[in-house]
Coordinates of C-alpha atoms and ligand atoms in Angstrom, one line a residue:
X615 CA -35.0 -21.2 -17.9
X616 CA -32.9 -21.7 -21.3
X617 CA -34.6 -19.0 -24.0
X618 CA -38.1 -20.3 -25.2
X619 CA -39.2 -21.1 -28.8
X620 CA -42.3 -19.4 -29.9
X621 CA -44.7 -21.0 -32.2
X622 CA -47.5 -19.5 -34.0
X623 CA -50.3 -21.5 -36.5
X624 CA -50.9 -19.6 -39.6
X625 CA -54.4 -20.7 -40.3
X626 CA -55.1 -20.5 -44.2
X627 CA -57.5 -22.7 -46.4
X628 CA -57.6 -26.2 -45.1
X629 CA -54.0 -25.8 -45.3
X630 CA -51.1 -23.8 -47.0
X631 CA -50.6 -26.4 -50.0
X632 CA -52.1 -24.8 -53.2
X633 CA -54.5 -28.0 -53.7
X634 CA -55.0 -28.7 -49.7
X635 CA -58.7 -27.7 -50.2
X636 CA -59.1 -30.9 -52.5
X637 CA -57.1 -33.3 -50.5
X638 CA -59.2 -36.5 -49.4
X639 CA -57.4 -35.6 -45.9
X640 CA -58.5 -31.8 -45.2
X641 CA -61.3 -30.8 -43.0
X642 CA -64.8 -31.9 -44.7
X643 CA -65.9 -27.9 -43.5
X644 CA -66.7 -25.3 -45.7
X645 CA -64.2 -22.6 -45.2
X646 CA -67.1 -20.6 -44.4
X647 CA -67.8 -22.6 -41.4
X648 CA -67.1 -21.1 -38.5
X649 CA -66.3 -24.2 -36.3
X650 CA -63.6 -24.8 -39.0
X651 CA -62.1 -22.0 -37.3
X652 CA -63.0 -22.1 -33.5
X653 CA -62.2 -26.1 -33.8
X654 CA -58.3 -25.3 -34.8
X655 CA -57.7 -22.6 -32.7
X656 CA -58.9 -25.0 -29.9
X657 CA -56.4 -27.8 -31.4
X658 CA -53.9 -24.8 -31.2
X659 CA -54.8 -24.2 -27.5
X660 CA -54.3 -27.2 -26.5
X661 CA -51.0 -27.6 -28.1
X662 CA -49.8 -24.8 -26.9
X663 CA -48.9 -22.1 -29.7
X664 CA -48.2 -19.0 -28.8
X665 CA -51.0 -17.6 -31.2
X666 CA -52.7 -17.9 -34.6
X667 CA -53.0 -16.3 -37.2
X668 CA -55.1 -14.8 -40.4
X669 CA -54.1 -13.1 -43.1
X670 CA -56.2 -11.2 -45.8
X671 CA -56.3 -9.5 -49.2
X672 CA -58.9 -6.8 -49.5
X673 CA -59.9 -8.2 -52.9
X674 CA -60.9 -12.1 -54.7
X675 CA -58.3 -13.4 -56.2
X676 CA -58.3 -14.1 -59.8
X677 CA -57.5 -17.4 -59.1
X678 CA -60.8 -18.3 -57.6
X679 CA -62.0 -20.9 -60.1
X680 CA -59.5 -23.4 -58.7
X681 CA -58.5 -21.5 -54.9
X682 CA -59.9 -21.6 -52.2
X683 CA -59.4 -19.1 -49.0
X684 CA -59.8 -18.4 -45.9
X685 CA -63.1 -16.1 -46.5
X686 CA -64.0 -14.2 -43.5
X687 CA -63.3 -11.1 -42.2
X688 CA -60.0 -11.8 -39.9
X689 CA -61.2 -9.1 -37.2
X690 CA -64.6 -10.4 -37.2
X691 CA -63.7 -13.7 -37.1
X692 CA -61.7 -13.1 -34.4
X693 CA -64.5 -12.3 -32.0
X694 CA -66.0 -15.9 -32.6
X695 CA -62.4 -18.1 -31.9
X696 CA -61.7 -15.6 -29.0
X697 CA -65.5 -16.4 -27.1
X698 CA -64.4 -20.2 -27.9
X699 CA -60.9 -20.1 -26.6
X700 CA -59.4 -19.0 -23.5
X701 CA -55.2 -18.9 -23.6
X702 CA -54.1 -18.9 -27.4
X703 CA -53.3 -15.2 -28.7
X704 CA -55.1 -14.1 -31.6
X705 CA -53.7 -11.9 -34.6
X706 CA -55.5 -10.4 -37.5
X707 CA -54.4 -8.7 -40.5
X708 CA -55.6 -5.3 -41.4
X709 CA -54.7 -2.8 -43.6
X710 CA -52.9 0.8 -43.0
X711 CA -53.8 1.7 -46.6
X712 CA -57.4 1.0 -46.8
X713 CA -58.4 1.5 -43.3
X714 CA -59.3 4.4 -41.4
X715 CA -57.0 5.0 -38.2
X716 CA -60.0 5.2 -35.8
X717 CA -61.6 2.4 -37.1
X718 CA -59.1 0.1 -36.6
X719 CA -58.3 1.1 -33.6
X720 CA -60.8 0.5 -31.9
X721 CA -61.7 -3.3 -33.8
X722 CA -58.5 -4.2 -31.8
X723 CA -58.7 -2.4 -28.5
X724 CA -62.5 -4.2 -28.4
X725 CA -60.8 -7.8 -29.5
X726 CA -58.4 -7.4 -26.7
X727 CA -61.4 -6.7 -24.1
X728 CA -63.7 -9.5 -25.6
X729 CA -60.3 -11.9 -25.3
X730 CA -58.9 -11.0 -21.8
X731 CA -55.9 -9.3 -23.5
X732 CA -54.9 -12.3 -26.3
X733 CA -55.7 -9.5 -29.5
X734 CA -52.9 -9.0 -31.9
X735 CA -52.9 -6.9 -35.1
X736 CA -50.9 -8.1 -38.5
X737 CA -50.0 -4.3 -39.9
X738 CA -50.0 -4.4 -43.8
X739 CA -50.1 -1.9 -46.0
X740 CA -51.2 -3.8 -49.1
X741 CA -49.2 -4.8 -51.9
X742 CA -52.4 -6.3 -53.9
X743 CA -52.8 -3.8 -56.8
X744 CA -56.4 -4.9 -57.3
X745 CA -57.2 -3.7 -53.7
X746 CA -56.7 -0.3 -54.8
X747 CA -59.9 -0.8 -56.9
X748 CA -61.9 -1.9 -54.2
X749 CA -61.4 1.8 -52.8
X750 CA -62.2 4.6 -54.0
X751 CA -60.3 3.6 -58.1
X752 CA -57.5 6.5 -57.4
X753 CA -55.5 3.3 -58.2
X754 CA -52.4 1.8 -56.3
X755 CA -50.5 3.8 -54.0
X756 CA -46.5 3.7 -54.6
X757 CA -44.7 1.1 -51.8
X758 CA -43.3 4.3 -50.4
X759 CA -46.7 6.1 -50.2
X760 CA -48.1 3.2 -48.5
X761 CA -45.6 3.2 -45.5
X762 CA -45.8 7.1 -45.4
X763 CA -49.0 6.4 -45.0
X764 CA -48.7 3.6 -42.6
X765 CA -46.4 5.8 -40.5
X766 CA -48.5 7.8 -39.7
X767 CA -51.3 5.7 -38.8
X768 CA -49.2 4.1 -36.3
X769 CA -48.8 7.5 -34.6
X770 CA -52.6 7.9 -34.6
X771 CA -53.5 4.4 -33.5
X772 CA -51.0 4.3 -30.6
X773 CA -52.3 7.8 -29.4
X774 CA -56.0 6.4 -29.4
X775 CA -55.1 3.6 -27.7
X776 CA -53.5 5.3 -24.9
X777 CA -56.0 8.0 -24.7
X778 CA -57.6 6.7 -21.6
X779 CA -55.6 6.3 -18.6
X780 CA -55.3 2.9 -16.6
X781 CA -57.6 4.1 -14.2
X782 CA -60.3 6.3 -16.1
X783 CA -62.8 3.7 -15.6
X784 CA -64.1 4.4 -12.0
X785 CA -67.8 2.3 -12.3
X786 CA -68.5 3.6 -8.8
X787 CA -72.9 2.9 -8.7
X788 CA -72.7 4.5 -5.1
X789 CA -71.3 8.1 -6.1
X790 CA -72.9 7.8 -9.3
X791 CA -69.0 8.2 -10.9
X792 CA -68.5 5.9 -14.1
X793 CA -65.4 7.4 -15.7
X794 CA -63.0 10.0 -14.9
X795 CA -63.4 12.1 -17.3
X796 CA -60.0 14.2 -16.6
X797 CA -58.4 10.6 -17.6
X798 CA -59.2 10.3 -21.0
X799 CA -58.0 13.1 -23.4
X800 CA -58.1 13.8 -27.0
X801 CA -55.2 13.4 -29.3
X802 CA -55.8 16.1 -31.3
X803 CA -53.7 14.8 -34.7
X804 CA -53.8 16.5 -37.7
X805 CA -50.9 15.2 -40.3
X806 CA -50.3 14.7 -44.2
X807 CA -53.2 11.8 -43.8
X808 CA -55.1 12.3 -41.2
X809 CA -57.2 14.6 -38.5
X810 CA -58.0 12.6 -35.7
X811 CA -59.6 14.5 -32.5
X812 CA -59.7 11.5 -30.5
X813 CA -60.0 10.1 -27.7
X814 CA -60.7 6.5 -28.6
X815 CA -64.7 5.6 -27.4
X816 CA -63.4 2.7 -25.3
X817 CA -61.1 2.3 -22.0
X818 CA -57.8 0.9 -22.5
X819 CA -57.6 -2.6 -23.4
X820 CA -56.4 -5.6 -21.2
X821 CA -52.9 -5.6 -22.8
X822 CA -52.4 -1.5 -22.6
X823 CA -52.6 -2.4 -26.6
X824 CA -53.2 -5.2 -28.7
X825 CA -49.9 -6.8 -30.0
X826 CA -48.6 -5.8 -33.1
X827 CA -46.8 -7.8 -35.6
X828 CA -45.6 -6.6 -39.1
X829 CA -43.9 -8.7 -42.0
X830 CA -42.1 -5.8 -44.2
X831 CA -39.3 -7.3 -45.6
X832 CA -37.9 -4.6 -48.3
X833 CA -35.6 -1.8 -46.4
X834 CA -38.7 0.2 -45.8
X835 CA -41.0 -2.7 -44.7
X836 CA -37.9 -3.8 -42.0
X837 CA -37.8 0.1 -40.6
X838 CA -41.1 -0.2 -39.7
X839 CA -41.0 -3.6 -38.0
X840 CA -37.9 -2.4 -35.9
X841 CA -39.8 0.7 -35.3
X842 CA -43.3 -0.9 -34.7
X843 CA -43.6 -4.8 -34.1
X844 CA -43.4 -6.9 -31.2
X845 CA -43.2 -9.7 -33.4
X846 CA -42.2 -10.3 -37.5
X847 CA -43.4 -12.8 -39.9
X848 CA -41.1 -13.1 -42.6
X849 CA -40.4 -15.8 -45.9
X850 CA -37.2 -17.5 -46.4
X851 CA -36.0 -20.4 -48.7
X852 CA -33.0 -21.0 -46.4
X853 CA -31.1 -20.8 -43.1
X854 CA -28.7 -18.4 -44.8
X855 CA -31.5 -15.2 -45.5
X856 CA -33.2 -15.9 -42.5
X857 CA -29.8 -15.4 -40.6
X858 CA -28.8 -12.4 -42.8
X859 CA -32.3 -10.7 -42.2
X860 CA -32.7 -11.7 -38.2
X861 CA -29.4 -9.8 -37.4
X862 CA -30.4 -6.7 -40.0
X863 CA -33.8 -6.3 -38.1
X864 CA -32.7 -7.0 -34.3
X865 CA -30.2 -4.0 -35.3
X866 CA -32.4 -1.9 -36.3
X867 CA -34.8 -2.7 -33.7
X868 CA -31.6 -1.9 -31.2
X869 CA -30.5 1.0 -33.3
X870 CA -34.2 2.5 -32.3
X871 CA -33.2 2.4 -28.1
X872 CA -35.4 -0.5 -28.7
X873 CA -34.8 -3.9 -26.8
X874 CA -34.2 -6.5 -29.7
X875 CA -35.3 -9.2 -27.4
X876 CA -38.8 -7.8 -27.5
X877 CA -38.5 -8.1 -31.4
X878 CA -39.8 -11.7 -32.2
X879 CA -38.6 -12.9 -35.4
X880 CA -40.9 -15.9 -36.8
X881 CA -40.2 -17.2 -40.3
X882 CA -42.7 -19.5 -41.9
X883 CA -41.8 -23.0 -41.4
X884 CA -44.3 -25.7 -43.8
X885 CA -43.3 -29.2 -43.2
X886 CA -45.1 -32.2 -44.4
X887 CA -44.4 -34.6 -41.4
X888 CA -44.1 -38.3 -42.1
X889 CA -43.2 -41.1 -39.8
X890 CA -40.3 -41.9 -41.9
X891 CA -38.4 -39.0 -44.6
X892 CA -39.8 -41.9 -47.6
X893 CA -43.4 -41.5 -46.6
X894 CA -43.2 -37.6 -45.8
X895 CA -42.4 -37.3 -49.4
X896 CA -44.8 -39.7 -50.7
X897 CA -47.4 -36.9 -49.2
X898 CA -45.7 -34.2 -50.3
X899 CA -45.8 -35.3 -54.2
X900 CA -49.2 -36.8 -53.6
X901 CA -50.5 -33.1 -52.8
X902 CA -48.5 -31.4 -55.7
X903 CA -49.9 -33.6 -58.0
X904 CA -53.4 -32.3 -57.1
X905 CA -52.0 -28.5 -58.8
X906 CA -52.7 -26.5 -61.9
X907 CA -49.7 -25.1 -63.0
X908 CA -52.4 -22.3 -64.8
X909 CA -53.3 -21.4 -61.3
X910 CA -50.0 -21.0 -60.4
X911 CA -48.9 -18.8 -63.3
X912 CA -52.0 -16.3 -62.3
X913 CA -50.6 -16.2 -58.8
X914 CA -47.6 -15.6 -60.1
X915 CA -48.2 -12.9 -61.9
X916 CA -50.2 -11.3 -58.7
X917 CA -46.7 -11.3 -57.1
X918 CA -45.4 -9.3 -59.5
X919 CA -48.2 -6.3 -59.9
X920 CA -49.8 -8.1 -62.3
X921 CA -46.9 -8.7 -64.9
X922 CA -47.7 -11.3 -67.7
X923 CA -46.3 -14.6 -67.8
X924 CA -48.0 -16.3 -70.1
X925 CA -45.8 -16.6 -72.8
X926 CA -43.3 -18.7 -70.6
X927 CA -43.2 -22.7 -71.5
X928 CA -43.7 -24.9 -68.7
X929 CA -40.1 -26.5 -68.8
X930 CA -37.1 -24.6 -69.6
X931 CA -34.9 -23.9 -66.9
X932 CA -36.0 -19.9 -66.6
X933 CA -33.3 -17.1 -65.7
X934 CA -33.8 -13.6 -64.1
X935 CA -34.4 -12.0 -67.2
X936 CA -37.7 -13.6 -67.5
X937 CA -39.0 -11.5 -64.6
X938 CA -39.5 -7.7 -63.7
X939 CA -36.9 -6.0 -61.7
X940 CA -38.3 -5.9 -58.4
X941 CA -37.4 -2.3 -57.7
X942 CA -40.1 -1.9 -60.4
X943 CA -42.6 -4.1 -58.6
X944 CA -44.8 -2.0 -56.3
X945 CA -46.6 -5.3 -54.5
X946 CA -44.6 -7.1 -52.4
X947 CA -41.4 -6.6 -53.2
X948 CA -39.3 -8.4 -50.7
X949 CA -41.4 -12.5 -51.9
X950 CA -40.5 -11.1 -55.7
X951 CA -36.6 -11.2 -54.5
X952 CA -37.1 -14.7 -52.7
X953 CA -38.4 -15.8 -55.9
X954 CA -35.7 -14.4 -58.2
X955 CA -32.8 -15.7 -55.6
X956 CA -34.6 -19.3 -56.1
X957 CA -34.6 -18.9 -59.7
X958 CA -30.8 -18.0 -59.3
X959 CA -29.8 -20.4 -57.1
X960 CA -31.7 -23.6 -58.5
X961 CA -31.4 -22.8 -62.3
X962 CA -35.7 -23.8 -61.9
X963 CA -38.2 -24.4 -64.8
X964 CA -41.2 -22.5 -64.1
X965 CA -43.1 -25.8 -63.4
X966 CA -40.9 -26.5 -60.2
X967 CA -41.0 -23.1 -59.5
X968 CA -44.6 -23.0 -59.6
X969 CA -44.4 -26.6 -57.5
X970 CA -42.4 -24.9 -54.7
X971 CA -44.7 -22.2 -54.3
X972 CA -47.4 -23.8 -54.0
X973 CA -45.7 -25.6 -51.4
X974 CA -46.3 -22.0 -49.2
X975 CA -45.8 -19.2 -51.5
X976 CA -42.5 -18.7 -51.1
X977 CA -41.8 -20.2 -47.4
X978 CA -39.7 -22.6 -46.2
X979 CA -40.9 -25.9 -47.4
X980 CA -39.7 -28.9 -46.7
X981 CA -40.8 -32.7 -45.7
X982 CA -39.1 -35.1 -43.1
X983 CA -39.9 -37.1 -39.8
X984 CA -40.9 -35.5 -36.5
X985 CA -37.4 -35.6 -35.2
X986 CA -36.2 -33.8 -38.6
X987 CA -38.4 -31.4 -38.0
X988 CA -37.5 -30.7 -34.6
X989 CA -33.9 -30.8 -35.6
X990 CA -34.5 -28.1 -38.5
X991 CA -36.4 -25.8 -35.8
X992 CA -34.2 -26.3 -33.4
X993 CA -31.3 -25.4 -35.7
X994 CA -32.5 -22.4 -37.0
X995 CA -33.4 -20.8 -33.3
X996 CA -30.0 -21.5 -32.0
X997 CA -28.5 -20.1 -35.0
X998 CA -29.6 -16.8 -35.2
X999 CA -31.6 -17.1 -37.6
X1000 CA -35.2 -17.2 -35.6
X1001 CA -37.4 -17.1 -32.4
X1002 CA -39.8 -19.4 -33.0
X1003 CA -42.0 -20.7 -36.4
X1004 CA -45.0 -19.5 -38.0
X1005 CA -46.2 -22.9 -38.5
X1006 CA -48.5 -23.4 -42.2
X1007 CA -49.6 -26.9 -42.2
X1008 CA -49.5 -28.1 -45.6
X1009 CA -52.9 -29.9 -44.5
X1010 CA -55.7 -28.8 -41.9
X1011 CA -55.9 -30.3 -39.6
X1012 CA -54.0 -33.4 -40.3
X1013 CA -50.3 -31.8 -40.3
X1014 CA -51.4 -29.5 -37.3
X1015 CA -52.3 -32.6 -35.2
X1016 CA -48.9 -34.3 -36.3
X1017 CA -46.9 -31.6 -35.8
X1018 CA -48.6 -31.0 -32.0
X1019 CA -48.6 -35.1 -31.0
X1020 CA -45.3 -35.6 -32.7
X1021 CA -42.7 -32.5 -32.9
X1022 CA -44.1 -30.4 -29.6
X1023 CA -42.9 -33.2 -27.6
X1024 CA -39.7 -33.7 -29.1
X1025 CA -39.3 -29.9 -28.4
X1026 CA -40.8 -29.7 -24.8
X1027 CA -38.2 -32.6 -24.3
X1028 CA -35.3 -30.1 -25.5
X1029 CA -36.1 -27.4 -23.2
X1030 CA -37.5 -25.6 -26.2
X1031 CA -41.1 -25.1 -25.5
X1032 CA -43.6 -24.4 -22.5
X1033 CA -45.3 -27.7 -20.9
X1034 CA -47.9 -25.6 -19.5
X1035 CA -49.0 -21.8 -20.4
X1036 CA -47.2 -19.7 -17.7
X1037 CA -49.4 -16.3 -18.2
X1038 CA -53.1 -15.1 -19.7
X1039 CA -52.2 -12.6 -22.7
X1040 CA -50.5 -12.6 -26.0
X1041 CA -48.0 -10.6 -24.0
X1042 CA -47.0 -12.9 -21.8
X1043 CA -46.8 -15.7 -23.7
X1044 CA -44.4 -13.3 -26.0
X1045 CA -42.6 -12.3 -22.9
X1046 CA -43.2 -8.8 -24.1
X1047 CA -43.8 -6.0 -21.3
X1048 CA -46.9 -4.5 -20.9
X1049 CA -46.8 -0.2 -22.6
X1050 CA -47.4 2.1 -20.5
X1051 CA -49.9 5.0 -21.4
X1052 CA -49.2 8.4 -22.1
X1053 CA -51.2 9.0 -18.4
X1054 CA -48.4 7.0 -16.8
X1055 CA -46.3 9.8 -17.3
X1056 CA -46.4 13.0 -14.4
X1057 CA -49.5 15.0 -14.8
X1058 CA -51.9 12.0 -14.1
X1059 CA -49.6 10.8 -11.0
X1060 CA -50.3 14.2 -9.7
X1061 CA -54.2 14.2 -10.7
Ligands
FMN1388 C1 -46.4 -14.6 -43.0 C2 -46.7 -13.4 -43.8 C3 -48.1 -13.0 -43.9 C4 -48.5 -11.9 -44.6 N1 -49.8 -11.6 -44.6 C5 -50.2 -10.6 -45.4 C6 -51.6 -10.3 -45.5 O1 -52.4 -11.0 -44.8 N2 -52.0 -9.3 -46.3 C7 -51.1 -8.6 -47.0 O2 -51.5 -7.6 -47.7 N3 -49.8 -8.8 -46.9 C8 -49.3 -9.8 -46.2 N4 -48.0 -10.1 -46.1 C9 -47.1 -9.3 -46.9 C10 -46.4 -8.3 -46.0 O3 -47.2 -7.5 -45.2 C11 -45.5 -7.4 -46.9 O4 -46.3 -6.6 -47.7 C12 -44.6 -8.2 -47.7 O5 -43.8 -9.0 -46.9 C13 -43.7 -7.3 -48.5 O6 -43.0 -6.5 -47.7 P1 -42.4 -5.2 -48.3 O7 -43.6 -4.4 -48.9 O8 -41.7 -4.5 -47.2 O9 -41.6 -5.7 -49.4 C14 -47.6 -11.2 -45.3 C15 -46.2 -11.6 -45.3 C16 -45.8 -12.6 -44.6 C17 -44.3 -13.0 -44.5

């Protein structure tokens, strides 16, 4: 079989257009509902995605007069789409930061039992300063005392969740057995961070451990992936980045004795899908005029830590100096360069900047016909510059539904996609291998 495409849906809002949630065309729901949820994850299912997925900030937005989000807990949430669905992977964000190591651990471990082995974890470390305030007022850590921090977690959450063997479960009523308790052992970790005696309270989960995707971008954030992730979300404006930063990170996945095949790389693709390239972009300006450009500028300056742009008019073409250096910015530094390379490259006003991002916040935005679409996607994995899409609908669910009726076909037709899901778990569907545990190794074989 020629190399499949992978697609994720990144559920957000009722869409990832700024003003989606006020578009005559997005779900009626309130985006507290939880059928919202459970109904496009079961739109998802039956289209075939790979997985979806939410993300989360651990703090409201300023912005919340005129946003609105995707309010509940991702892990929590989670349970509820995973008892209403029975094929499509799950991923949600948590944080490395503001988390404990135990916790979270076993959040995912009991996702991935509760799903049959679809649970995947989105590893951030946090770049929202006003997080920081939300825990403990120490304020923000530095970007490189987050993923010190986060590396270490990862050693402790791995450990956890291979503390119990395959096998430890025995649930034998006759001999009165449950577990064998000589197959679960503690982990015993004391570091910089954290003291962890382990083991984890719950057998190993369905997929050995849940999946784990990252989307570090900056040198630091890409060392983890290629250390850590099975699969990485990442921003690009064009083909050219997304080549550039495919080939860094499949390097240094290899450079880790790692298989860069098992590294999925999935840039964020939103496309407003017309049936001809006219009316696609009749949509597309009908939903940008529905912004605030104020809302915008506050975003804005949450990208960058905070930084005050208020001074800036609206329409003069803005240059580089009218933004922080972004080896100053301790958010997320990696969407701070995206925006500055924009800047560079289109000569923007802050207006159209402010349009494109609220397009997707800095992903690939773009409107066409399904067969442009296709044609972009299709481009882009042959080229080296992806594995598959982290599809954001500008609109929920009305550009999910045309993307699934319209471009899956054009792709199943190309050899690109699955007709049919071939296995149960996130895993599989990944065509990732199943970890072994630590008890895989000699001293259990001989127990
Ligand atoms: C598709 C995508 C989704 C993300 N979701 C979240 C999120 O839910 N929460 C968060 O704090 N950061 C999120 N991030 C930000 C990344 O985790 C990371 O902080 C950011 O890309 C900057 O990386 P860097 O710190 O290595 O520069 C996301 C990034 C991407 C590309």
């Amino acid at each position: 079989m020629p190399r499949q495409l992978h697609l994720n849906l990144f559920i957000h809002s009722r869409g990832h257009h700024e003003a989606s949630w006020r578009h005559p065309d997005s779900s009626p729901l309130a985006l507290t509902d939880i059928r919202y949820y459970q109904d496009l994850a079961q739109r998802a299912e039956a289209a075939l995605f790979d997985s979806i997925f939410f993300a989360d900030q651990l703090a409201l937005g300023g912005d919340v007069a005129q946003a609105a989000r995707s309010w509940l807990e991702p892990v929590t949430l989670l349970a509820a789409i995973a008892a209403s669905t029975s094929r499509i992977g799950l991923i949600a964000t948590a944080s490395t930061t503001y988390t404990e190591p135990f916790n979270l651990a076993r959040q995912f471990a009991s996702i991935d039992h509760i799903s049959n082995g679809r649970a995947a974890w989105n590893i951030v470390t946090s770049w929202l300063a006003t997080s920081a305030r939300n825990f403990g007022g120490a304020g923000q850590l530095s970007h490189a005392d987050r993923y010190a921090r986060g590396e270490e977690f990862m050693t402790v959450v791995k450990a956890l969740w291979d503390s119990w063997a395959e096998d430890a479960v025995f649930d034998d009523r006759a001999s009165g057995q449950y577990a064998r308790a000589d197959h679960i052992r503690p982990i015993n970790h004391r570091g910089d961070f954290y003291q962890v005696a382990g083991p984890l309270n719950l057998p190993r989960c369905p997929q050995g451990r849940p999946v784990l995707v990252q989307a570090g971008s900056s040198d630091t954030g890409r060392r983890f992936a290629a250390r850590h992730a099975d699969a990485v979300f990442t921003a690009h404006v064009e083909k050219a980045t997304a080549r550039e930063f495919y080939a860094d990170l499949k390097a240094l996945a290899a450079a880790q004795g790692r298989n860069p095949e098992e590294v999925l790389i999935l840039p964020g693709l939103n496309a407003m899908i017309g049936s001809t390239e006219a009316e696609a972009q009749r949509m597309a300006r009908e939903v940008n005029d529905l912004t605030d450009p104020e809302v915008g500028r506050k975003r804005l300056s949450n990208r960058f830590g905070g930084h005050d742009f208020s001074h800036l008019p609206l329409d003069r073409p803005l240059s580089p100096e009218d933004f922080p250096d972004p080896d100053t910015v301790e958010a997320a530094r990696s969407r701070t360069e995206v925006i500055l390379n924009l800047v560079r490259r289109d000569r923007l006003t802050l207006r159209q900047l402010l349009g494109y991002l609220a397009g997707a916040r800095g992903h690939f935005v773009t409107a066409g016909t399904p067969e442009q679409i296709a044609d972009l996607i299709e481009d882009w994995f042959t080229d080296g510059a992806a594995d598959g899409f982290n599809i954001m609908p500008p609109l929920l669910p009305l550009q999910l539904d045309v993307f699934s009726a319209e471009v899956i076909p054009l792709l199943q037709r190309r050899g690109l996609f699955r007709t049919e899901y071939a296995g149960a778990t996130l895993r599989e569907h990944y065509g990732l291998p199943r970890p072994k545990s630590a008890f895989d190794e000699p001293m259990l074989q001989k127990a």
